[in-house]
Coordinates of C-alpha atoms and ligand atoms in Angstrom, one line a residue:
X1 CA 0.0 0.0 0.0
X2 CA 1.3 3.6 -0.9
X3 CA 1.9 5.2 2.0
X4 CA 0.8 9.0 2.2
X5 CA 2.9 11.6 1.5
X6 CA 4.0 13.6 4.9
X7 CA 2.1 16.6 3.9
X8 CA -1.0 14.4 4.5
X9 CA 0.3 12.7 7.9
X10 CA 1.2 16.4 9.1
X11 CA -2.3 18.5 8.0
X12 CA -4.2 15.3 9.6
X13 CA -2.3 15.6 12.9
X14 CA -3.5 19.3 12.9
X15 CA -6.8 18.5 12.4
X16 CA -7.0 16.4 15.0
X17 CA -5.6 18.9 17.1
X18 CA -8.1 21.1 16.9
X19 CA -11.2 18.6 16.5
X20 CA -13.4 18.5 19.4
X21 CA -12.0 15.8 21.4
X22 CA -13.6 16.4 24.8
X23 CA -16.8 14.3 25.6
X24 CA -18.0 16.8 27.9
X25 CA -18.5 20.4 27.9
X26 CA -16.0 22.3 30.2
X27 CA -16.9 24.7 33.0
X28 CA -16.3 28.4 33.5
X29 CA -16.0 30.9 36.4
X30 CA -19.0 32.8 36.8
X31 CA -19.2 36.2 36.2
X32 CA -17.6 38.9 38.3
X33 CA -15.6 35.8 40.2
X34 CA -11.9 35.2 40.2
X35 CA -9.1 32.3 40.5
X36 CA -6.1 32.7 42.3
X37 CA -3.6 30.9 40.4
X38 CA 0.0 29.6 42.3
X39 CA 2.0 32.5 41.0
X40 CA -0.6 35.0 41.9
X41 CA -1.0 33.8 45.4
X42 CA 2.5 34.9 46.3
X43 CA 1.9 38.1 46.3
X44 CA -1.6 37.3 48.0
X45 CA 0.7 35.8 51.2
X46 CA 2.9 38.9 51.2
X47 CA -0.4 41.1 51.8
X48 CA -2.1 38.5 54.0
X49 CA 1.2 37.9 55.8
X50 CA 1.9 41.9 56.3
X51 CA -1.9 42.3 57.5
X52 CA -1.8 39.5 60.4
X53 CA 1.8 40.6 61.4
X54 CA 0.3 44.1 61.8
X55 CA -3.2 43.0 63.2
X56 CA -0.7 41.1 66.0
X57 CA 0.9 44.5 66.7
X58 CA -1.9 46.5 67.4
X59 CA -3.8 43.6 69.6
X60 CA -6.0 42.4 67.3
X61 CA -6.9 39.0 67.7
X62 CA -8.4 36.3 64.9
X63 CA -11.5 35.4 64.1
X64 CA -13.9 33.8 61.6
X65 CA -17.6 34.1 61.2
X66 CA -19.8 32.5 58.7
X67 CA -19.8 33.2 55.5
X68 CA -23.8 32.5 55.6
X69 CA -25.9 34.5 58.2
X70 CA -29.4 35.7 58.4
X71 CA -30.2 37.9 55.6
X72 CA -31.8 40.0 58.2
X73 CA -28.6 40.4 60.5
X74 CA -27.3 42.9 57.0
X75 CA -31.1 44.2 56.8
X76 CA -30.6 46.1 60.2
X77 CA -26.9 46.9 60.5
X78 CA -25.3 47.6 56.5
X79 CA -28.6 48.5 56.2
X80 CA -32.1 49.1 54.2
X81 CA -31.0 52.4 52.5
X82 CA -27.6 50.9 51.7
X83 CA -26.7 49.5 47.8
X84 CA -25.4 46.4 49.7
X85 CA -29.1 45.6 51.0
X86 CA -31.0 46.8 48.6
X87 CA -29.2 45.7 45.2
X88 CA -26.4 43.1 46.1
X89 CA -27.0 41.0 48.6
X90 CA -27.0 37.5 47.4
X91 CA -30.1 36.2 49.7
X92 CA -32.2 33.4 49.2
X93 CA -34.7 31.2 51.1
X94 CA -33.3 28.2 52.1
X95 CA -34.5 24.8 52.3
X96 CA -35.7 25.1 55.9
X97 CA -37.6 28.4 54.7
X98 CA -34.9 31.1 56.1
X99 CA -34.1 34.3 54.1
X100 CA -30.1 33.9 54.7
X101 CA -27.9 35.6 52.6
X102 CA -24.1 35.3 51.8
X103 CA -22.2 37.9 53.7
X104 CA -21.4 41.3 51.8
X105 CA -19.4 42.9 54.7
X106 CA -17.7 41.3 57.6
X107 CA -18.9 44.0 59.9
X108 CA -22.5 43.0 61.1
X109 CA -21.1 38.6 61.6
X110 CA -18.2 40.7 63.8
X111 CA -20.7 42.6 65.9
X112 CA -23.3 39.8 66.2
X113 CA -20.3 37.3 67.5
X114 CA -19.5 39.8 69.6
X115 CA -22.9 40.2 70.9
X116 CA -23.6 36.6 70.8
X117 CA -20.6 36.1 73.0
X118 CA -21.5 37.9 75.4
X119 CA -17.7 39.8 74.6
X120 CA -18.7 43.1 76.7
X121 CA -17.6 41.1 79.3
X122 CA -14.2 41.1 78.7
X123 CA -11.4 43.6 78.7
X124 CA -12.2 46.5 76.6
X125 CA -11.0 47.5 73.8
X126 CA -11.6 44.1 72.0
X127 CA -9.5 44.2 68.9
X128 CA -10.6 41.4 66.5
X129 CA -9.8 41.0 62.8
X130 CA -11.2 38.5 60.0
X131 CA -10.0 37.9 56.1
X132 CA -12.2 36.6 54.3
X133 CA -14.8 36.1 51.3
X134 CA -17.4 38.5 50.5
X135 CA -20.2 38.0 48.1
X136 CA -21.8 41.4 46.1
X137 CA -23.6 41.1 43.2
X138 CA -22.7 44.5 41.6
X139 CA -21.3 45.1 38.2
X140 CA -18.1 43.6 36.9
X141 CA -15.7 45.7 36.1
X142 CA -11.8 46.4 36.8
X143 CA -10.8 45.7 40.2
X144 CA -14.8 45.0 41.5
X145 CA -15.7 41.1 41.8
X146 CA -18.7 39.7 43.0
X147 CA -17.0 37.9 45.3
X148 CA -14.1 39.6 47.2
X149 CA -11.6 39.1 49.7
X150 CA -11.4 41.5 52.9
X151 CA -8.8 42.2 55.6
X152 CA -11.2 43.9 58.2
X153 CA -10.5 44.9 61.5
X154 CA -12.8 46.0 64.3
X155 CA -12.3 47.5 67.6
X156 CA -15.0 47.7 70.7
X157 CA -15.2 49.6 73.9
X158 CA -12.6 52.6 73.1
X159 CA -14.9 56.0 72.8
X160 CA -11.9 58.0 72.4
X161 CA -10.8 59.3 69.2
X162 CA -7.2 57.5 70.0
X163 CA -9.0 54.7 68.7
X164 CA -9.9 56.1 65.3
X165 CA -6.4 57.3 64.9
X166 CA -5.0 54.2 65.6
X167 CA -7.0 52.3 62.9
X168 CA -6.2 54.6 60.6
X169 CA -2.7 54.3 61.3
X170 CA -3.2 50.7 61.0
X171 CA -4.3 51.2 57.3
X172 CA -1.8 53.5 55.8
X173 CA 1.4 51.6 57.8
X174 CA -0.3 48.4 56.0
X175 CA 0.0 50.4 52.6
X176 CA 3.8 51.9 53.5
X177 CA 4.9 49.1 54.2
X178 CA 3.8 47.7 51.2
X179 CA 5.3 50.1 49.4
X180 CA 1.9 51.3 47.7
X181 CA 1.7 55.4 47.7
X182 CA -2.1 55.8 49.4
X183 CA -3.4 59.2 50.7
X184 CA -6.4 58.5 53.4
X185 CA -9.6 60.5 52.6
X186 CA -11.2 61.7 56.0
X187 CA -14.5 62.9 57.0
X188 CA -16.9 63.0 60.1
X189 CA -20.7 62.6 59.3
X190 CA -21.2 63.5 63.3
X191 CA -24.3 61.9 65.5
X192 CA -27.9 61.3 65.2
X193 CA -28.5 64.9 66.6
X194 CA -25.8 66.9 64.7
X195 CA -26.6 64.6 61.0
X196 CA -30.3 65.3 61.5
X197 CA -29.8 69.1 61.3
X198 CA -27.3 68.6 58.7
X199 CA -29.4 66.7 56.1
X200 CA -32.4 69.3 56.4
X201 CA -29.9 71.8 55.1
X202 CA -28.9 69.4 52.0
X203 CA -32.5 68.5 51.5
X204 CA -33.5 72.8 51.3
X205 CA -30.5 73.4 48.8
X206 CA -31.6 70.7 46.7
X207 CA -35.1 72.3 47.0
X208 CA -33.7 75.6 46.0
X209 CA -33.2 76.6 43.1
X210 CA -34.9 74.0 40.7
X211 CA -31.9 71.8 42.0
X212 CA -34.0 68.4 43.0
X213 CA -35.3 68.5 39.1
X214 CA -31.8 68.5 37.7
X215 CA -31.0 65.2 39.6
X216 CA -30.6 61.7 38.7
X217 CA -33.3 59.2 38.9
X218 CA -31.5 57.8 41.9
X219 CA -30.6 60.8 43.9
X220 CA -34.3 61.7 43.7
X221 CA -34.9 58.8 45.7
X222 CA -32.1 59.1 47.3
X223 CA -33.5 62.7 48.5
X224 CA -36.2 61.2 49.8
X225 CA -34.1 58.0 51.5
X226 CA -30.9 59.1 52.5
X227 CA -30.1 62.6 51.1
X228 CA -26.4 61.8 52.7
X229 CA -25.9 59.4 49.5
X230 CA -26.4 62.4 47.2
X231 CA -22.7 63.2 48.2
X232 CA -21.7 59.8 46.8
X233 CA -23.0 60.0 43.5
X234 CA -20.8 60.2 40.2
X235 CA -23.2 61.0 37.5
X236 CA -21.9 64.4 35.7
X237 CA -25.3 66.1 36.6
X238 CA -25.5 65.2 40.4
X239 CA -21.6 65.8 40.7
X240 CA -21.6 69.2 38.9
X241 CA -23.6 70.7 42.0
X242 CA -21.3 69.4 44.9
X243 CA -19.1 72.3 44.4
X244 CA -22.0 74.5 46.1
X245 CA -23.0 72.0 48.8
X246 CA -23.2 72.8 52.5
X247 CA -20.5 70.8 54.4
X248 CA -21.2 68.4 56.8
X249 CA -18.4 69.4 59.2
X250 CA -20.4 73.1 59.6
X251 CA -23.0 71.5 61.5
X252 CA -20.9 69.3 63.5
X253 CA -22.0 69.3 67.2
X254 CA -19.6 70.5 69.5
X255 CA -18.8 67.0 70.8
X256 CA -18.6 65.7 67.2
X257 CA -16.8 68.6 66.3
X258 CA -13.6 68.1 69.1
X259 CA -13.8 64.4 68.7
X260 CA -13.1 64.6 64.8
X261 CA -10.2 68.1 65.8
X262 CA -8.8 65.5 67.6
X263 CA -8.4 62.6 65.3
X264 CA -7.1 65.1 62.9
X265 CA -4.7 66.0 65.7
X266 CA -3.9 62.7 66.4
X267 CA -2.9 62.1 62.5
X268 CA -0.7 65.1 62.2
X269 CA 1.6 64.1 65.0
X270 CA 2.0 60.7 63.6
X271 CA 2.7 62.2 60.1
X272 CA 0.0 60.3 58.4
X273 CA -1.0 62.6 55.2
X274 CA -4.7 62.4 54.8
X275 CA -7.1 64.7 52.4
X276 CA -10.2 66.0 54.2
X277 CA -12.9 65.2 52.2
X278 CA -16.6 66.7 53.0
X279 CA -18.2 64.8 50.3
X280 CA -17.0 61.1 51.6
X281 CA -20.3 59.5 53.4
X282 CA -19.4 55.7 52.8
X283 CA -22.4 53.4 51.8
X284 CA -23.3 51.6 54.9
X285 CA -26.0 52.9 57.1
X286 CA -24.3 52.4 60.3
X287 CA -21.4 54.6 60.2
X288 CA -20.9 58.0 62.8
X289 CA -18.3 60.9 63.1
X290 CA -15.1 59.6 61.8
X291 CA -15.3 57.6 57.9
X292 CA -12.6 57.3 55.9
X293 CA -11.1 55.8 52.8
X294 CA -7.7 54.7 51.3
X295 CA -6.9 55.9 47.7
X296 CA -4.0 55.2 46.0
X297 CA -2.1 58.3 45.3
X298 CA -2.8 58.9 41.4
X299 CA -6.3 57.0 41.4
X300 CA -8.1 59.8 43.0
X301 CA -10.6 60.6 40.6
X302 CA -11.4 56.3 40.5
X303 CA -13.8 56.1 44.0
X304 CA -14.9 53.0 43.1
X305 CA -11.2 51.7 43.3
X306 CA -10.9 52.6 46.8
X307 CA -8.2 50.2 48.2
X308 CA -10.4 50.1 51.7
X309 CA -12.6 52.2 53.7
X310 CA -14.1 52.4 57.3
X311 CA -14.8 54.5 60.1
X312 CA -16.7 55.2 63.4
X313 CA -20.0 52.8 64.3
X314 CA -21.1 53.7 67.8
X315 CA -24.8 52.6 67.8
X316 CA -24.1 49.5 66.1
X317 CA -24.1 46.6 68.8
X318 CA -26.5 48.3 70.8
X319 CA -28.6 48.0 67.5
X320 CA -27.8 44.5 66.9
X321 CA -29.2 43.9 70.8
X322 CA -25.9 44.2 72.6
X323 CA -25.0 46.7 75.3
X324 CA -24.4 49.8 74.0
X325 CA -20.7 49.9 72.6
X326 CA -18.5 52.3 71.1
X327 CA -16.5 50.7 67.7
X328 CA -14.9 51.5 65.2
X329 CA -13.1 49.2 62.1
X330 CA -12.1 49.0 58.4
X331 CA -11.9 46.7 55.7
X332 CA -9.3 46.6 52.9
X333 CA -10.3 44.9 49.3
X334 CA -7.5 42.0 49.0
X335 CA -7.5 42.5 45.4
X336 CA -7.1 45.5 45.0
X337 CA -4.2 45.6 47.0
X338 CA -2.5 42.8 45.1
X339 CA -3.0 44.6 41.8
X340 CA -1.2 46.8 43.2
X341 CA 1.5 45.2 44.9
X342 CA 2.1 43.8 41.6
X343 CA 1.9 47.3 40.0
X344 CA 4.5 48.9 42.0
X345 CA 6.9 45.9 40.5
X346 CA 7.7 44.7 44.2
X347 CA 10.5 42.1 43.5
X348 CA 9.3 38.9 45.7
X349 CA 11.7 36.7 47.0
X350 CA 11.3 33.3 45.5
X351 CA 9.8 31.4 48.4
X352 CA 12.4 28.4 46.5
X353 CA 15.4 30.7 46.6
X354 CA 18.0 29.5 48.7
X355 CA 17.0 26.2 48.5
X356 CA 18.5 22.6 49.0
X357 CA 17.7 20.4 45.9
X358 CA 17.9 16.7 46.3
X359 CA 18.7 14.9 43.0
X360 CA 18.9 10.8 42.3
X361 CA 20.2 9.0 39.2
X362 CA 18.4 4.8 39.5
X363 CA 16.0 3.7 41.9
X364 CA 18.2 2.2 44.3
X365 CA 19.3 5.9 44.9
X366 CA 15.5 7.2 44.4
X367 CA 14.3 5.3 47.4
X368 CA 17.6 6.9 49.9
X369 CA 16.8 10.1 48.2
X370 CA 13.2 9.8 49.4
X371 CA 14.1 9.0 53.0
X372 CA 16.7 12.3 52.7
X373 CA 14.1 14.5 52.0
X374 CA 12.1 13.6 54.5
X375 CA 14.8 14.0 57.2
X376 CA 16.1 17.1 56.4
X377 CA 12.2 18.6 55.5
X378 CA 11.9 17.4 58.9
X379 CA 15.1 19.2 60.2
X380 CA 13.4 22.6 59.0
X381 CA 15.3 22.6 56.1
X382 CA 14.2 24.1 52.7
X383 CA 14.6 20.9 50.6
X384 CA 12.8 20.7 47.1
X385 CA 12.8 17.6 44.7
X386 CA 11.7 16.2 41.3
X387 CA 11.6 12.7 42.0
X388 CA 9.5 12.1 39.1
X389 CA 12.0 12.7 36.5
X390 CA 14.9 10.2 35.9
X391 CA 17.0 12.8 34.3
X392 CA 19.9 13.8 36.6
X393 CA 20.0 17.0 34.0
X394 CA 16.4 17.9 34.4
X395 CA 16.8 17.4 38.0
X396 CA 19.5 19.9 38.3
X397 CA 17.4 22.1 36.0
X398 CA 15.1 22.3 38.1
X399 CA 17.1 23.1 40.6
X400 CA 18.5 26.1 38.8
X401 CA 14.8 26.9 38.1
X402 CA 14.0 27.3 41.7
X403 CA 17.3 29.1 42.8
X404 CA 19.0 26.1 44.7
X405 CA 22.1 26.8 46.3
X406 CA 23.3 23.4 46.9
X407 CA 22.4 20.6 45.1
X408 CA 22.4 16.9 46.8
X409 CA 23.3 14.0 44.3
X410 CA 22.8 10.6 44.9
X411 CA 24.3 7.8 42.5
X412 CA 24.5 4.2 42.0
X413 CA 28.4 4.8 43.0
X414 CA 27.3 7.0 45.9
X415 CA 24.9 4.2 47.2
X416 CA 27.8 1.4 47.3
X417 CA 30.3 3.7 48.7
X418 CA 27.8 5.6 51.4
X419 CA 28.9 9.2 50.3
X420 CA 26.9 12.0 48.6
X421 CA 27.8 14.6 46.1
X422 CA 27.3 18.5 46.9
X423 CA 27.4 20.3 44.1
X424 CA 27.7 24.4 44.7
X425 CA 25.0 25.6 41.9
X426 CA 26.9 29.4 41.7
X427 CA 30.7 27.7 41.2
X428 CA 29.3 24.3 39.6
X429 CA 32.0 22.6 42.0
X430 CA 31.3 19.5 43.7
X431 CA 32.5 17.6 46.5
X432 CA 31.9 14.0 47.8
X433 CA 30.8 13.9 51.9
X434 CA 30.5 10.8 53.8
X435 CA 26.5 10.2 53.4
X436 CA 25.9 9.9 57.2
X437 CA 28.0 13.5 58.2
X438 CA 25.5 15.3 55.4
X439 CA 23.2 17.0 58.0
X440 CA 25.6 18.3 59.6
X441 CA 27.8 19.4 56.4
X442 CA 24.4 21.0 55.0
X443 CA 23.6 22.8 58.4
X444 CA 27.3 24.3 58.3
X445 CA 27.6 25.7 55.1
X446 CA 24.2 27.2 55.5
X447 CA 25.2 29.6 58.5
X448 CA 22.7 31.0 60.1
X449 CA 20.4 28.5 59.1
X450 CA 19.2 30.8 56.0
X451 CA 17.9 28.1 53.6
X452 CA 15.1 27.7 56.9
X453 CA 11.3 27.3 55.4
X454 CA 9.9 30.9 55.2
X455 CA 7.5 32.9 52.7
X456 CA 8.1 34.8 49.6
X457 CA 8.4 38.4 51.4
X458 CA 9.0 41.5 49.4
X459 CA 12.6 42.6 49.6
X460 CA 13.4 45.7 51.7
X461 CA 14.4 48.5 50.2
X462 CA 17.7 48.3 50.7
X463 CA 18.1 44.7 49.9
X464 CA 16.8 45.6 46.3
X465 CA 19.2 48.3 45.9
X466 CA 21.8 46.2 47.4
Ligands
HAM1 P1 -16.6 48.8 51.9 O1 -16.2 50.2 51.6 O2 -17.9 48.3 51.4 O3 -16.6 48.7 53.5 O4 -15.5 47.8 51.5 C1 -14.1 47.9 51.9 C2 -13.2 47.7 50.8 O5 -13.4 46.4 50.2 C3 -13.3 48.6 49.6 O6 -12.6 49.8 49.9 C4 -12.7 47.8 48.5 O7 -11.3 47.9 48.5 C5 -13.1 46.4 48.8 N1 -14.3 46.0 48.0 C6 -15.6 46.3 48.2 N2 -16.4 45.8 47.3 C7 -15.5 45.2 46.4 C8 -15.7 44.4 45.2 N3 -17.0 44.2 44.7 N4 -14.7 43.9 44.5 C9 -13.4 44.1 45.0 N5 -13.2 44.8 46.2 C10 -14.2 45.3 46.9 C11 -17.0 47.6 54.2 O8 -17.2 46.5 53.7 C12 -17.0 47.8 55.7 N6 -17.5 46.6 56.4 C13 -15.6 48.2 56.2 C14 -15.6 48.5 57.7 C15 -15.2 47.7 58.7 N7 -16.2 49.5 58.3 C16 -16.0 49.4 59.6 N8 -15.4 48.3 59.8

């Protein structure tokens, strides 16, 4: 039989290439949701890793909450005016007949534990933080997922406006240290009392003047809802009167007033640069005097990339059917911080780098290697294999790949006279060592124990420029 020409073979393997092979249709994300893919998550340790060694720093102690509650736990604290409640909240009935809804905010699950555990009995201030998942259904766009991942930390019992201060601190030391340029946006929206006399004078200038007709179909119901949100809004018409708009800190009580003088206060001595900001309200219902919001510096004009956000909540708990309980808190948007970790080009180090490879050449040598591993893994050393591969040279590849210092080589020579190679990866230079002084040869070249497990951390500053 003639056999085909190689064209033929070659334009056949192609199609088959790109046939349908798969039996089954494959899945997608949904919409607005996000993987986290290995090389990605790196820089998702750094921030997670800078956030709990802060959190640790300031007092704030871990917890978790559910990630389902009772749709009505967000209904009364985030609120019925709020977007959250009104338009994102994933709530559903479920099967035993329960409105329950996955949680938006980690806020109201932190006040209700707190609440629920009866935590006014201990020490105050409690200082507790949470990362986590958060589920919104808003629009997807750049840097806003439907599910999202917060750092948010809360703190009960302080009144003082030393408290505020020191969660603001919190957030831009998080960001400095981080190397991300953020300025914080400040306002105070004052008390019940002080607010009430401030949004009858927003509601009369939007009266005056034909203003309320020139107004988006929102901020007409917002008028009637929650003028406050009017500040918030970004369409061109509504935002092209907030030049003329009365300012909430005018009509500041005098308590309000002093309490927000001295958070200011508090900020200048500690050098933290923030922007005062009488248009910033936040979204959530249950906010009081001091709000706040992290920009990065040259994203200004982009609220809705707000790196994180909080502020004062003093009628919360008490709301929620605890004692009454000053608090205050913040969350910052996990994602948005990565993006821009990975903006400002931070150079990680490899959490590989440094790294003791073990390599074996026949499976005599395999099976020691195995048991090597395993001891010096044990020992707290950073050992890393590819015991799948027969290949001494893709073995030492892959070392090179991951940044090995030392390489470990076992042979069938090796095995029969009980040493084992080093090889230096820099020099290339190897040496044999009696098999059984090994730990101990490993453990001396590394001084000061360096190639220890640890995480990828961002270099310092001056180890980059070193
Ligand atoms: P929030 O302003 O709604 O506040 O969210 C805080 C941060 O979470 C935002 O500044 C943003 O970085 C991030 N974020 C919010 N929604 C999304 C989204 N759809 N996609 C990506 N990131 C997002 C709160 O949630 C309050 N519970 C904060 C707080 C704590 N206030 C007092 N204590």
């Amino acid at each position: 039989m003639p056999r085909p020409a190689k064209k033929t073979i070659k334009k056949e393997k192609e199609k088959d290439a790109t046939a349908p092979s798969r039996k089954y249709k494959s899945f997608s994300r949904l919409r607005g949701m996000k993987d986290i893919l290995p090389e990605e998550y790196r820089y998702w340790e750094v921030a997670k890793k800078k956030a709990e060694d802060l959190a640790r720093s300031y007092g704030f102690k871990r917890i978790e909450t559910p990630i389902l509650e009772s749709a009505d736990l967000y209904e009364r604290s985030t609120g019925n005016s709020s977007d959250i409640v009104t338009k994102e909240m994933y709530a559903f009935i479920d099967k035993s007949g329960e409105k329950v809804s996955l949680r938006p905010e980690a806020t109201p699950g932190i006040v209700r534990a707190y609440v629920e555990h009866g935590m006014f009995n201990l020490p105050q201030p409690v200082k507790l933080f949470l990362i986590g998942s958060l589920f919104r259904h808003e629009k997807p766009q750049s840097g806003r997922y439907r599910q999202h991942t917060q750092i948010d930390m809360e703190m009960f019992g302080e009144p003082g406006p030393v408290a505020d201060a020191q969660t603001i601190l919190m957030t831009y030391n998080f960001f400095r240290e981080l190397q991300i340029n953020v300025q914080i946006q400040i306002n105070s929206i004052g008390c019940k009392e002080c607010r009430k006399i401030y949004v009858s004078k927003l509601v009369d200038f939007y009266k005056e003047r034909g203003r309320r007709s020139k107004l988006c179909v929102d901020c007409k119901k917002r008028l009637v809802k929650n003028p406050l949100r009017l500040l918030d809004c970004k369409e061109e018409k509504c935002v092209s009167m907030l030049g003329e708009v009365p300012q909430i800190v005018d009509s500041l009580c005098d308590d309000c007033r002093n309490h927000f003088i001295k958070v200011l206060e508090y900020l200048d001595e500690l050098d933290v640069p923030y922007n005062l900001n009488p248009l910033l309200v936040r979204g959530l219902d249950y906010y009081n005097r001091t709000v706040f919001e992290i920009w990065s510096v040259g994203d200004e004009q982009s609220r809705q990339s707000s790196l994180g956000g909080g502020g004062r909540y003093d009628d919360l708990v008490e709301h929620m059917g605890g004692r009454p309980t000053p608090a205050c808190g913040f969350g910052l948007g996990l994602e948005r911080v990565v993006a821009k970790i990975k903006e400002t080009n931070i150079p990680l180090r490899s959490e590989s780098e440094d790294c003791i490879f073990i390599a074996q050449l026949g499976e005599q040598a395999r099976r020691k290697a195995f048991l090597l591993f395993e001891e010096l893994r044990r020992a707290g050393l950073k050992v890393r294999q590819l015991f799948t591969k027969d290949s001494l040279k893709a073995q030492l590849e892959e070392a090179n790949r991951l940044g090995a210092k030392f390489s470990l080589i076992l042979g069938q020579k090796e095995i029969l006279d009980g040493t084992i190679l080093i090889r230096d990866m820099e020099s290339g230079i190897q040496e044999v060592v009696d098999y059984k002084k090994i730990k101990a040869e490993i453990e001396k070249r590394l001084s000061n124990g360096e190639s220890k497990e640890k995480m990828a951390v961002p270099l310092d500053k001056e180890e980059k420029s070193a």
